[in-house]
């Protein structure tokens, strides 16, 4: 069913039961406790959450749209996305408010861009889409492996990407699933695999290099006590969890250093993250350092600092578990796996093998006819007719 008529149907159902769902935007000064107060929701709704869940609350971005559902003018449910995958759902039950994280229902539409270069890759993609996003993403897909800046008139670009929609509106950034760059009639394919990296059609990974280099924020740590996950279902707790950073377990007082050069944009208490420093780097990247015992002397908001400069010390502020540094990395405001950036650059060529290789080849076969078909014409944002992940009833 097309999205529009689906929404019409849902709104009609709402009307019939005197239900109303209204969308709001999270304002930049609003704290979660302030939000609860605004709606007469007990503060314990927050204080009763476990530590990880409290941390996730800190991920609500200003400008994030959320919905409040009411029945006969009384709040029934509040849904606030905390990431691209999970939303906090507050249900008003007979026994008071219950908070839990649930996967965000969204629709996925496949889209295609296919253009011939006239001036330059970035500029032509911008002219076609009115966005710099695609050019920047392609730079990351192929990194320095291809001379993208030297593409000439007549060279080609084809991008197959997916766009998520929530409540009929664009949600989250487009994701390139497969792409082709043709330079002097020579094709270079890129296919996105489960490890969030791109491989060519024979399974060789493109060596990603970044403009901004990152180092490990604690040099002296015991182990990584928790890795990055967008979303997982906890089998014992029977609920959804996410961990949007890397935890480095280390002794209290160990030095925490700036992972890359940048400007301090936050220094202070940040709810479940405790004492926190946030540094803004170039290219829309930010790093977050949480649970500090204390800050380094002479560091302050607005200050430009070099890579490796001590900014604070490992502690447990904001949490009751052992001392560790929670290290988050954000690209255009969205959490990404820091391991992708901090990992040592190896000169080894990485090639897919076995099952992973078979998966890639399946993808190559799926996209082959689509590449062939798209090559012969210019396509700007053509959409697939069907939806890959449509709203289930009642979601
Ligand atoms: Zn953590």
mmCIF file of C-alpha atoms and ligand atoms in Angstrom:
data_model
loop_
_atom_site.group_PDB
_atom_site.id
_atom_site.type_symbol
_atom_site.label_atom_id
_atom_site.label_comp_id
_atom_site.label_asym_id
_atom_site.label_seq_id
_atom_site.Cartn_x
_atom_site.Cartn_y
_atom_site.Cartn_z
ATOM 1 C CA UNK A 1 0.000 0.000 0.000
ATOM 2 C CA UNK A 2 1.385 3.443 -0.818
ATOM 3 C CA UNK A 3 2.545 5.337 2.252
ATOM 4 C CA UNK A 4 0.103 8.205 1.799
ATOM 5 C CA UNK A 5 -3.035 6.082 1.813
ATOM 6 C CA UNK A 6 -1.679 4.073 4.703
ATOM 7 C CA UNK A 7 -1.432 7.259 6.713
ATOM 8 C CA UNK A 8 -4.880 8.330 5.684
ATOM 9 C CA UNK A 9 -6.161 5.023 6.988
ATOM 10 C CA UNK A 10 -4.277 5.388 10.263
ATOM 11 C CA UNK A 11 -5.544 8.924 10.801
ATOM 12 C CA UNK A 12 -9.101 7.763 10.135
ATOM 13 C CA UNK A 13 -8.714 5.042 12.743
ATOM 14 C CA UNK A 14 -7.471 7.651 15.198
ATOM 15 C CA UNK A 15 -10.475 9.862 14.572
ATOM 16 C CA UNK A 16 -12.892 7.023 15.136
ATOM 17 C CA UNK A 17 -11.582 6.415 18.654
ATOM 18 C CA UNK A 18 -11.012 10.043 19.560
ATOM 19 C CA UNK A 19 -7.290 9.410 19.441
ATOM 20 C CA UNK A 20 -4.819 12.052 18.500
ATOM 21 C CA UNK A 21 -1.124 11.770 17.740
ATOM 22 C CA UNK A 22 0.797 15.002 17.548
ATOM 23 C CA UNK A 23 4.355 15.567 16.520
ATOM 24 C CA UNK A 24 6.739 17.892 18.348
ATOM 25 C CA UNK A 25 10.381 18.800 18.099
ATOM 26 C CA UNK A 26 12.811 18.422 20.949
ATOM 27 C CA UNK A 27 14.048 21.898 21.773
ATOM 28 C CA UNK A 28 17.740 22.363 22.356
ATOM 29 C CA UNK A 29 17.524 23.421 26.001
ATOM 30 C CA UNK A 30 15.059 20.747 27.083
ATOM 31 C CA UNK A 31 16.373 18.140 29.522
ATOM 32 C CA UNK A 32 14.624 14.828 29.927
ATOM 33 C CA UNK A 33 13.714 15.575 33.533
ATOM 34 C CA UNK A 34 12.358 18.939 32.399
ATOM 35 C CA UNK A 35 10.297 17.160 29.781
ATOM 36 C CA UNK A 36 8.802 14.804 32.387
ATOM 37 C CA UNK A 37 7.940 17.761 34.593
ATOM 38 C CA UNK A 38 6.275 19.549 31.670
ATOM 39 C CA UNK A 39 3.889 16.642 31.233
ATOM 40 C CA UNK A 40 3.357 15.825 34.904
ATOM 41 C CA UNK A 41 5.178 12.527 34.569
ATOM 42 C CA UNK A 42 6.910 11.390 37.791
ATOM 43 C CA UNK A 43 10.696 11.934 37.835
ATOM 44 C CA UNK A 44 11.161 8.347 39.023
ATOM 45 C CA UNK A 45 10.307 7.282 35.483
ATOM 46 C CA UNK A 46 13.879 8.384 34.773
ATOM 47 C CA UNK A 47 15.528 7.540 38.101
ATOM 48 C CA UNK A 48 14.239 3.946 38.020
ATOM 49 C CA UNK A 49 15.951 3.244 34.705
ATOM 50 C CA UNK A 50 19.163 1.262 34.689
ATOM 51 C CA UNK A 51 22.465 2.970 33.934
ATOM 52 C CA UNK A 52 22.642 2.025 30.264
ATOM 53 C CA UNK A 53 19.120 3.262 29.659
ATOM 54 C CA UNK A 54 19.918 6.556 31.361
ATOM 55 C CA UNK A 55 22.943 6.929 29.084
ATOM 56 C CA UNK A 56 20.784 6.417 26.030
ATOM 57 C CA UNK A 57 18.451 9.228 27.131
ATOM 58 C CA UNK A 58 21.406 11.592 26.633
ATOM 59 C CA UNK A 59 21.363 10.692 22.955
ATOM 60 C CA UNK A 60 18.083 12.520 22.268
ATOM 61 C CA UNK A 61 19.106 15.187 19.792
ATOM 62 C CA UNK A 62 17.736 18.671 19.755
ATOM 63 C CA UNK A 63 15.424 19.061 16.783
ATOM 64 C CA UNK A 64 14.456 15.397 17.016
ATOM 65 C CA UNK A 65 10.776 14.957 16.295
ATOM 66 C CA UNK A 66 8.775 12.877 18.735
ATOM 67 C CA UNK A 67 5.103 12.069 19.116
ATOM 68 C CA UNK A 68 2.607 12.314 21.910
ATOM 69 C CA UNK A 69 -0.520 10.221 21.577
ATOM 70 C CA UNK A 70 -3.620 11.108 23.488
ATOM 71 C CA UNK A 71 -6.984 9.533 24.069
ATOM 72 C CA UNK A 72 -9.793 11.792 25.240
ATOM 73 C CA UNK A 73 -7.140 14.444 25.855
ATOM 74 C CA UNK A 74 -5.085 12.229 28.155
ATOM 75 C CA UNK A 75 -1.560 11.105 27.254
ATOM 76 C CA UNK A 76 -1.417 7.424 26.399
ATOM 77 C CA UNK A 77 1.965 7.019 24.744
ATOM 78 C CA UNK A 78 5.048 9.132 24.058
ATOM 79 C CA UNK A 79 7.583 8.015 21.466
ATOM 80 C CA UNK A 80 11.001 9.673 21.381
ATOM 81 C CA UNK A 81 13.704 8.382 19.018
ATOM 82 C CA UNK A 82 17.122 8.203 20.705
ATOM 83 C CA UNK A 83 18.962 6.932 17.620
ATOM 84 C CA UNK A 84 18.154 5.760 14.110
ATOM 85 C CA UNK A 85 17.209 2.363 15.516
ATOM 86 C CA UNK A 86 15.611 2.781 18.927
ATOM 87 C CA UNK A 87 12.984 4.991 20.480
ATOM 88 C CA UNK A 88 12.039 5.499 24.071
ATOM 89 C CA UNK A 89 8.403 4.663 24.569
ATOM 90 C CA UNK A 90 6.600 5.964 27.644
ATOM 91 C CA UNK A 91 3.303 4.209 28.217
ATOM 92 C CA UNK A 92 0.758 5.622 30.596
ATOM 93 C CA UNK A 93 -0.647 2.532 32.279
ATOM 94 C CA UNK A 94 -2.965 1.939 35.227
ATOM 95 C CA UNK A 95 0.134 1.508 37.374
ATOM 96 C CA UNK A 96 1.761 4.702 36.179
ATOM 97 C CA UNK A 97 4.287 5.372 33.437
ATOM 98 C CA UNK A 98 6.359 2.547 32.025
ATOM 99 C CA UNK A 99 9.469 3.364 29.988
ATOM 100 C CA UNK A 100 11.076 1.037 27.492
ATOM 101 C CA UNK A 101 13.153 1.156 24.357
ATOM 102 C CA UNK A 102 11.670 -0.278 21.205
ATOM 103 C CA UNK A 103 12.806 -0.513 17.591
ATOM 104 C CA UNK A 104 11.624 2.423 15.514
ATOM 105 C CA UNK A 105 9.170 1.371 12.840
ATOM 106 C CA UNK A 106 10.112 2.904 9.549
ATOM 107 C CA UNK A 107 9.618 2.380 5.852
ATOM 108 C CA UNK A 108 12.539 1.955 3.492
ATOM 109 C CA UNK A 109 12.404 3.116 -0.104
ATOM 110 C CA UNK A 110 15.123 2.255 -2.604
ATOM 111 C CA UNK A 111 16.293 5.117 -4.761
ATOM 112 C CA UNK A 112 18.636 5.550 -7.678
ATOM 113 C CA UNK A 113 20.877 8.312 -8.954
ATOM 114 C CA UNK A 114 22.623 7.901 -12.292
ATOM 115 C CA UNK A 115 24.439 10.822 -13.888
ATOM 116 C CA UNK A 116 27.223 11.626 -16.310
ATOM 117 C CA UNK A 117 29.980 13.912 -15.170
ATOM 118 C CA UNK A 118 29.962 17.389 -16.701
ATOM 119 C CA UNK A 119 32.177 19.362 -14.319
ATOM 120 C CA UNK A 120 33.225 17.376 -11.286
ATOM 121 C CA UNK A 121 31.821 14.518 -9.225
ATOM 122 C CA UNK A 122 30.892 16.562 -6.168
ATOM 123 C CA UNK A 123 29.498 19.514 -8.072
ATOM 124 C CA UNK A 124 27.452 17.446 -10.499
ATOM 125 C CA UNK A 125 25.992 15.379 -7.684
ATOM 126 C CA UNK A 126 25.155 18.577 -5.865
ATOM 127 C CA UNK A 127 23.495 20.057 -8.953
ATOM 128 C CA UNK A 128 21.441 16.902 -9.408
ATOM 129 C CA UNK A 129 20.360 16.418 -5.806
ATOM 130 C CA UNK A 130 20.868 19.848 -4.179
ATOM 131 C CA UNK A 131 22.865 18.095 -1.484
ATOM 132 C CA UNK A 132 26.608 17.648 -0.855
ATOM 133 C CA UNK A 133 25.880 14.454 1.028
ATOM 134 C CA UNK A 134 26.275 11.981 -1.838
ATOM 135 C CA UNK A 135 29.623 13.315 -3.013
ATOM 136 C CA UNK A 136 30.990 13.217 0.518
ATOM 137 C CA UNK A 137 29.708 9.705 1.066
ATOM 138 C CA UNK A 138 31.307 8.480 -2.162
ATOM 139 C CA UNK A 139 34.598 9.929 -1.000
ATOM 140 C CA UNK A 140 34.284 7.769 2.079
ATOM 141 C CA UNK A 141 33.256 4.684 0.130
ATOM 142 C CA UNK A 142 36.289 4.776 -2.155
ATOM 143 C CA UNK A 143 38.499 6.913 0.099
ATOM 144 C CA UNK A 144 41.791 7.612 -1.580
ATOM 145 C CA UNK A 145 41.672 4.441 -3.617
ATOM 146 C CA UNK A 146 40.220 6.318 -6.619
ATOM 147 C CA UNK A 147 41.139 9.697 -8.104
ATOM 148 C CA UNK A 148 37.596 11.015 -7.662
ATOM 149 C CA UNK A 149 38.673 14.638 -8.069
ATOM 150 C CA UNK A 150 40.056 13.880 -11.478
ATOM 151 C CA UNK A 151 36.878 12.453 -12.975
ATOM 152 C CA UNK A 152 36.204 13.941 -16.396
ATOM 153 C CA UNK A 153 33.322 14.781 -18.646
ATOM 154 C CA UNK A 154 31.618 11.574 -19.766
ATOM 155 C CA UNK A 155 32.594 9.555 -16.690
ATOM 156 C CA UNK A 156 29.653 8.018 -14.856
ATOM 157 C CA UNK A 157 28.220 7.649 -11.379
ATOM 158 C CA UNK A 158 25.415 5.349 -10.340
ATOM 159 C CA UNK A 159 24.221 5.189 -6.744
ATOM 160 C CA UNK A 160 21.642 2.795 -5.349
ATOM 161 C CA UNK A 161 20.665 3.959 -1.917
ATOM 162 C CA UNK A 162 17.924 3.525 0.630
ATOM 163 C CA UNK A 163 16.048 6.233 2.453
ATOM 164 C CA UNK A 164 14.119 5.684 5.647
ATOM 165 C CA UNK A 165 10.795 7.337 6.325
ATOM 166 C CA UNK A 166 9.026 7.698 9.631
ATOM 167 C CA UNK A 167 5.458 8.955 9.784
ATOM 168 C CA UNK A 168 5.703 9.775 6.092
ATOM 169 C CA UNK A 169 8.756 12.006 6.559
ATOM 170 C CA UNK A 170 12.405 11.479 5.707
ATOM 171 C CA UNK A 171 14.126 9.914 8.689
ATOM 172 C CA UNK A 172 17.904 9.542 9.032
ATOM 173 C CA UNK A 173 20.486 9.981 6.257
ATOM 174 C CA UNK A 174 20.339 8.054 2.990
ATOM 175 C CA UNK A 175 22.468 4.911 2.934
ATOM 176 C CA UNK A 176 24.439 3.937 -0.144
ATOM 177 C CA UNK A 177 23.902 0.207 -0.697
ATOM 178 C CA UNK A 178 25.739 -0.170 -3.994
ATOM 179 C CA UNK A 179 27.490 2.235 -6.305
ATOM 180 C CA UNK A 180 29.488 2.438 -9.478
ATOM 181 C CA UNK A 181 32.011 4.950 -10.607
ATOM 182 C CA UNK A 182 33.221 4.729 -14.134
ATOM 183 C CA UNK A 183 36.476 6.486 -14.930
ATOM 184 C CA UNK A 184 37.633 6.311 -18.535
ATOM 185 C CA UNK A 185 35.204 3.436 -19.130
ATOM 186 C CA UNK A 186 36.739 1.484 -16.262
ATOM 187 C CA UNK A 187 34.135 0.480 -13.654
ATOM 188 C CA UNK A 188 34.703 0.575 -9.882
ATOM 189 C CA UNK A 189 31.899 -0.969 -7.859
ATOM 190 C CA UNK A 190 31.193 -0.525 -4.184
ATOM 191 C CA UNK A 191 28.938 -2.830 -2.168
ATOM 192 C CA UNK A 192 27.962 -2.258 1.437
ATOM 193 C CA UNK A 193 28.412 -5.304 3.636
ATOM 194 C CA UNK A 194 27.230 -6.050 7.167
ATOM 195 C CA UNK A 195 30.424 -4.720 8.731
ATOM 196 C CA UNK A 196 29.412 -1.266 7.393
ATOM 197 C CA UNK A 197 32.335 -1.296 4.970
ATOM 198 C CA UNK A 198 32.401 -1.206 1.188
ATOM 199 C CA UNK A 199 33.898 -3.900 -1.039
ATOM 200 C CA UNK A 200 34.416 -4.166 -4.775
ATOM 201 C CA UNK A 201 32.660 -6.877 -6.797
ATOM 202 C CA UNK A 202 35.415 -9.390 -6.008
ATOM 203 C CA UNK A 203 35.308 -8.774 -2.281
ATOM 204 C CA UNK A 204 38.318 -6.529 -1.827
ATOM 205 C CA UNK A 205 37.794 -3.851 0.752
ATOM 206 C CA UNK A 206 38.367 -0.273 -0.216
ATOM 207 C CA UNK A 207 40.947 1.121 2.116
ATOM 208 C CA UNK A 208 39.203 3.895 3.935
ATOM 209 C CA UNK A 209 41.252 6.829 4.984
ATOM 210 C CA UNK A 210 39.830 9.820 6.742
ATOM 211 C CA UNK A 211 40.689 13.455 6.592
ATOM 212 C CA UNK A 212 40.571 13.579 10.350
ATOM 213 C CA UNK A 213 42.816 11.124 12.160
ATOM 214 C CA UNK A 214 41.843 9.704 15.522
ATOM 215 C CA UNK A 215 43.886 8.041 18.237
ATOM 216 C CA UNK A 216 42.794 5.938 21.191
ATOM 217 C CA UNK A 217 41.560 8.272 23.941
ATOM 218 C CA UNK A 218 43.149 6.262 26.787
ATOM 219 C CA UNK A 219 46.606 4.960 26.146
ATOM 220 C CA UNK A 220 46.692 2.840 29.266
ATOM 221 C CA UNK A 221 43.556 0.718 29.474
ATOM 222 C CA UNK A 222 42.841 -2.821 30.661
ATOM 223 C CA UNK A 223 40.352 -3.916 28.060
ATOM 224 C CA UNK A 224 37.380 -2.846 26.003
ATOM 225 C CA UNK A 225 34.522 -3.705 28.337
ATOM 226 C CA UNK A 226 31.750 -2.870 25.902
ATOM 227 C CA UNK A 227 31.741 -2.343 22.145
ATOM 228 C CA UNK A 228 29.460 -0.340 19.893
ATOM 229 C CA UNK A 229 25.985 -1.641 19.015
ATOM 230 C CA UNK A 230 23.152 0.222 17.326
ATOM 231 C CA UNK A 231 20.617 -2.159 18.725
ATOM 232 C CA UNK A 232 20.449 -5.598 20.220
ATOM 233 C CA UNK A 233 17.862 -7.612 22.068
ATOM 234 C CA UNK A 234 19.090 -8.539 25.519
ATOM 235 C CA UNK A 235 18.083 -12.205 25.946
ATOM 236 C CA UNK A 236 18.109 -12.138 29.763
ATOM 237 C CA UNK A 237 16.608 -8.729 30.371
ATOM 238 C CA UNK A 238 14.256 -9.352 27.427
ATOM 239 C CA UNK A 239 14.513 -5.857 26.157
ATOM 240 C CA UNK A 240 16.221 -3.762 23.567
ATOM 241 C CA UNK A 241 19.550 -2.158 24.338
ATOM 242 C CA UNK A 242 22.047 -0.054 22.481
ATOM 243 C CA UNK A 243 25.555 1.059 23.251
ATOM 244 C CA UNK A 244 26.523 4.039 21.156
ATOM 245 C CA UNK A 245 30.196 4.141 22.000
ATOM 246 C CA UNK A 246 33.183 2.112 23.182
ATOM 247 C CA UNK A 247 33.892 1.536 26.882
ATOM 248 C CA UNK A 248 37.558 1.395 27.826
ATOM 249 C CA UNK A 249 37.967 -0.117 31.283
ATOM 250 C CA UNK A 250 40.905 1.578 32.964
ATOM 251 C CA UNK A 251 42.149 2.479 36.411
ATOM 252 C CA UNK A 252 40.662 5.535 38.060
ATOM 253 C CA UNK A 253 42.761 8.554 37.332
ATOM 254 C CA UNK A 254 44.248 7.365 34.040
ATOM 255 C CA UNK A 255 44.678 10.237 31.596
ATOM 256 C CA UNK A 256 42.074 10.760 28.871
ATOM 257 C CA UNK A 257 43.365 12.532 25.776
ATOM 258 C CA UNK A 258 41.725 14.309 22.858
ATOM 259 C CA UNK A 259 41.397 11.677 20.138
ATOM 260 C CA UNK A 260 41.900 14.312 17.467
ATOM 261 C CA UNK A 261 42.494 18.045 17.300
ATOM 262 C CA UNK A 262 39.389 20.162 17.725
ATOM 263 C CA UNK A 263 37.391 22.609 19.759
ATOM 264 C CA UNK A 264 35.844 21.818 23.134
ATOM 265 C CA UNK A 265 32.104 22.414 22.763
ATOM 266 C CA UNK A 266 30.942 20.880 26.052
ATOM 267 C CA UNK A 267 32.495 20.463 29.458
ATOM 268 C CA UNK A 268 30.183 19.562 32.298
ATOM 269 C CA UNK A 269 27.722 17.096 33.775
ATOM 270 C CA UNK A 270 25.586 15.333 31.182
ATOM 271 C CA UNK A 271 22.978 13.146 32.916
ATOM 272 C CA UNK A 272 23.799 9.446 32.647
ATOM 273 C CA UNK A 273 27.157 10.294 31.097
ATOM 274 C CA UNK A 274 28.347 12.096 34.226
ATOM 275 C CA UNK A 275 31.282 14.474 33.759
ATOM 276 C CA UNK A 276 31.597 14.796 30.023
ATOM 277 C CA UNK A 277 33.715 16.589 27.444
ATOM 278 C CA UNK A 278 32.644 16.906 23.815
ATOM 279 C CA UNK A 279 35.086 17.986 21.115
ATOM 280 C CA UNK A 280 34.081 19.222 17.665
ATOM 281 C CA UNK A 281 36.463 18.188 14.871
ATOM 282 C CA UNK A 282 36.514 18.980 11.175
ATOM 283 C CA UNK A 283 34.197 17.260 8.661
ATOM 284 C CA UNK A 284 31.180 17.213 10.969
ATOM 285 C CA UNK A 285 32.792 14.810 13.432
ATOM 286 C CA UNK A 286 32.520 15.033 17.204
ATOM 287 C CA UNK A 287 33.954 12.960 20.036
ATOM 288 C CA UNK A 288 32.435 12.478 23.498
ATOM 289 C CA UNK A 289 34.296 11.429 26.659
ATOM 290 C CA UNK A 290 32.105 10.404 29.580
ATOM 291 C CA UNK A 291 32.180 9.295 33.236
ATOM 292 C CA UNK A 292 35.292 11.348 33.989
ATOM 293 C CA UNK A 293 36.506 11.652 37.574
ATOM 294 C CA UNK A 294 37.655 15.164 36.831
ATOM 295 C CA UNK A 295 38.745 17.497 34.064
ATOM 296 C CA UNK A 296 42.310 18.455 33.268
ATOM 297 C CA UNK A 297 43.343 21.837 34.589
ATOM 298 C CA UNK A 298 43.060 24.754 32.210
ATOM 299 C CA UNK A 299 40.647 23.237 29.763
ATOM 300 C CA UNK A 300 37.490 25.131 29.018
ATOM 301 C CA UNK A 301 34.623 25.359 26.585
ATOM 302 C CA UNK A 302 35.472 27.085 23.316
ATOM 303 C CA UNK A 303 39.133 26.145 23.543
ATOM 304 C CA UNK A 304 40.998 24.701 20.563
ATOM 305 C CA UNK A 305 43.143 21.774 21.584
ATOM 306 C CA UNK A 306 45.648 19.582 19.785
ATOM 307 C CA UNK A 307 45.389 15.815 19.405
ATOM 308 C CA UNK A 308 46.728 13.891 22.403
ATOM 309 C CA UNK A 309 46.197 16.704 24.898
ATOM 310 C CA UNK A 310 45.026 15.490 28.306
ATOM 311 C CA UNK A 311 41.439 16.628 28.858
ATOM 312 C CA UNK A 312 40.478 14.640 31.956
ATOM 313 C CA UNK A 313 40.800 11.498 34.038
ATOM 314 C CA UNK A 314 39.033 8.128 34.058
ATOM 315 C CA UNK A 315 36.305 7.755 36.683
ATOM 316 C CA UNK A 316 32.768 6.466 37.204
ATOM 317 C CA UNK A 317 30.766 9.668 37.401
ATOM 318 C CA UNK A 318 27.142 9.197 36.373
ATOM 319 C CA UNK A 319 27.385 5.433 36.927
ATOM 320 C CA UNK A 320 27.841 2.880 39.646
ATOM 321 C CA UNK A 321 29.816 0.293 37.688
ATOM 322 C CA UNK A 322 33.599 0.261 37.614
ATOM 323 C CA UNK A 323 35.830 3.013 36.272
ATOM 324 C CA UNK A 324 35.895 3.300 32.501
ATOM 325 C CA UNK A 325 35.857 5.820 29.718
ATOM 326 C CA UNK A 326 32.784 5.845 27.506
ATOM 327 C CA UNK A 327 34.013 7.151 24.177
ATOM 328 C CA UNK A 328 31.484 8.217 21.550
ATOM 329 C CA UNK A 329 32.031 9.407 17.980
ATOM 330 C CA UNK A 330 29.405 11.284 16.014
ATOM 331 C CA UNK A 331 29.186 12.099 12.354
ATOM 332 C CA UNK A 332 26.794 14.943 11.599
ATOM 333 C CA UNK A 333 25.226 14.365 15.000
ATOM 334 C CA UNK A 334 24.748 10.635 14.534
ATOM 335 C CA UNK A 335 26.608 8.053 16.575
ATOM 336 C CA UNK A 336 29.005 5.920 14.541
ATOM 337 C CA UNK A 337 31.280 3.120 15.629
ATOM 338 C CA UNK A 338 34.499 4.769 16.884
ATOM 339 C CA UNK A 339 36.399 1.592 16.004
ATOM 340 C CA UNK A 340 35.920 2.483 12.341
ATOM 341 C CA UNK A 341 37.964 5.630 12.857
ATOM 342 C CA UNK A 342 40.358 4.763 15.649
ATOM 343 C CA UNK A 343 41.507 1.381 14.321
ATOM 344 C CA UNK A 344 45.053 1.229 13.094
ATOM 345 C CA UNK A 345 45.381 1.739 9.370
ATOM 346 C CA UNK A 346 46.868 -1.440 8.023
ATOM 347 C CA UNK A 347 48.458 -1.686 4.622
ATOM 348 C CA UNK A 348 47.163 -5.233 4.303
ATOM 349 C CA UNK A 349 44.618 -5.826 1.560
ATOM 350 C CA UNK A 350 41.462 -7.203 3.111
ATOM 351 C CA UNK A 351 39.478 -9.696 1.047
ATOM 352 C CA UNK A 352 36.205 -11.381 1.865
ATOM 353 C CA UNK A 353 36.213 -15.172 2.118
ATOM 354 C CA UNK A 354 33.765 -18.040 2.601
ATOM 355 C CA UNK A 355 30.223 -17.155 3.627
ATOM 356 C CA UNK A 356 30.869 -13.434 3.555
ATOM 357 C CA UNK A 357 32.217 -13.689 0.043
ATOM 358 C CA UNK A 358 29.137 -15.655 -1.065
ATOM 359 C CA UNK A 359 26.909 -12.969 0.419
ATOM 360 C CA UNK A 360 28.738 -10.307 -1.504
ATOM 361 C CA UNK A 361 28.445 -12.242 -4.764
ATOM 362 C CA UNK A 362 24.695 -12.564 -4.221
ATOM 363 C CA UNK A 363 24.523 -8.814 -3.868
ATOM 364 C CA UNK A 364 26.596 -8.316 -7.008
ATOM 365 C CA UNK A 365 24.208 -10.552 -8.953
ATOM 366 C CA UNK A 366 21.188 -8.720 -7.559
ATOM 367 C CA UNK A 367 22.493 -5.341 -8.608
ATOM 368 C CA UNK A 368 24.086 -6.319 -11.920
ATOM 369 C CA UNK A 369 20.955 -5.928 -14.078
ATOM 370 C CA UNK A 370 20.067 -2.707 -12.260
ATOM 371 C CA UNK A 371 23.464 -1.220 -12.995
ATOM 372 C CA UNK A 372 23.120 -2.262 -16.623
ATOM 373 C CA UNK A 373 19.690 -0.711 -16.904
ATOM 374 C CA UNK A 374 20.643 2.536 -15.171
ATOM 375 C CA UNK A 375 23.807 3.045 -17.170
ATOM 376 C CA UNK A 376 22.025 4.040 -20.334
ATOM 377 C CA UNK A 377 20.079 6.944 -18.872
ATOM 378 C CA UNK A 378 20.231 9.846 -16.484
ATOM 379 C CA UNK A 379 18.206 9.234 -13.348
ATOM 380 C CA UNK A 380 17.816 11.699 -10.561
ATOM 381 C CA UNK A 381 16.205 10.284 -7.470
ATOM 382 C CA UNK A 382 14.031 7.633 -9.002
ATOM 383 C CA UNK A 383 12.104 5.733 -6.361
ATOM 384 C CA UNK A 384 11.213 2.101 -6.166
ATOM 385 C CA UNK A 385 7.496 1.432 -6.169
ATOM 386 C CA UNK A 386 7.534 -0.980 -3.308
ATOM 387 C CA UNK A 387 8.503 -0.364 0.253
ATOM 388 C CA UNK A 388 11.111 -2.690 1.768
ATOM 389 C CA UNK A 389 10.096 -2.354 5.391
ATOM 390 C CA UNK A 390 6.587 -1.062 5.620
ATOM 391 C CA UNK A 391 4.737 -0.202 8.780
ATOM 392 C CA UNK A 392 3.015 -3.141 10.305
ATOM 393 C CA UNK A 393 -0.463 -2.455 11.550
ATOM 394 C CA UNK A 394 -0.492 -0.969 15.003
ATOM 395 C CA UNK A 395 3.251 -0.260 15.018
HETATM 396 ZN ZN1 LIG B 1 29.494 3.168 27.509
#
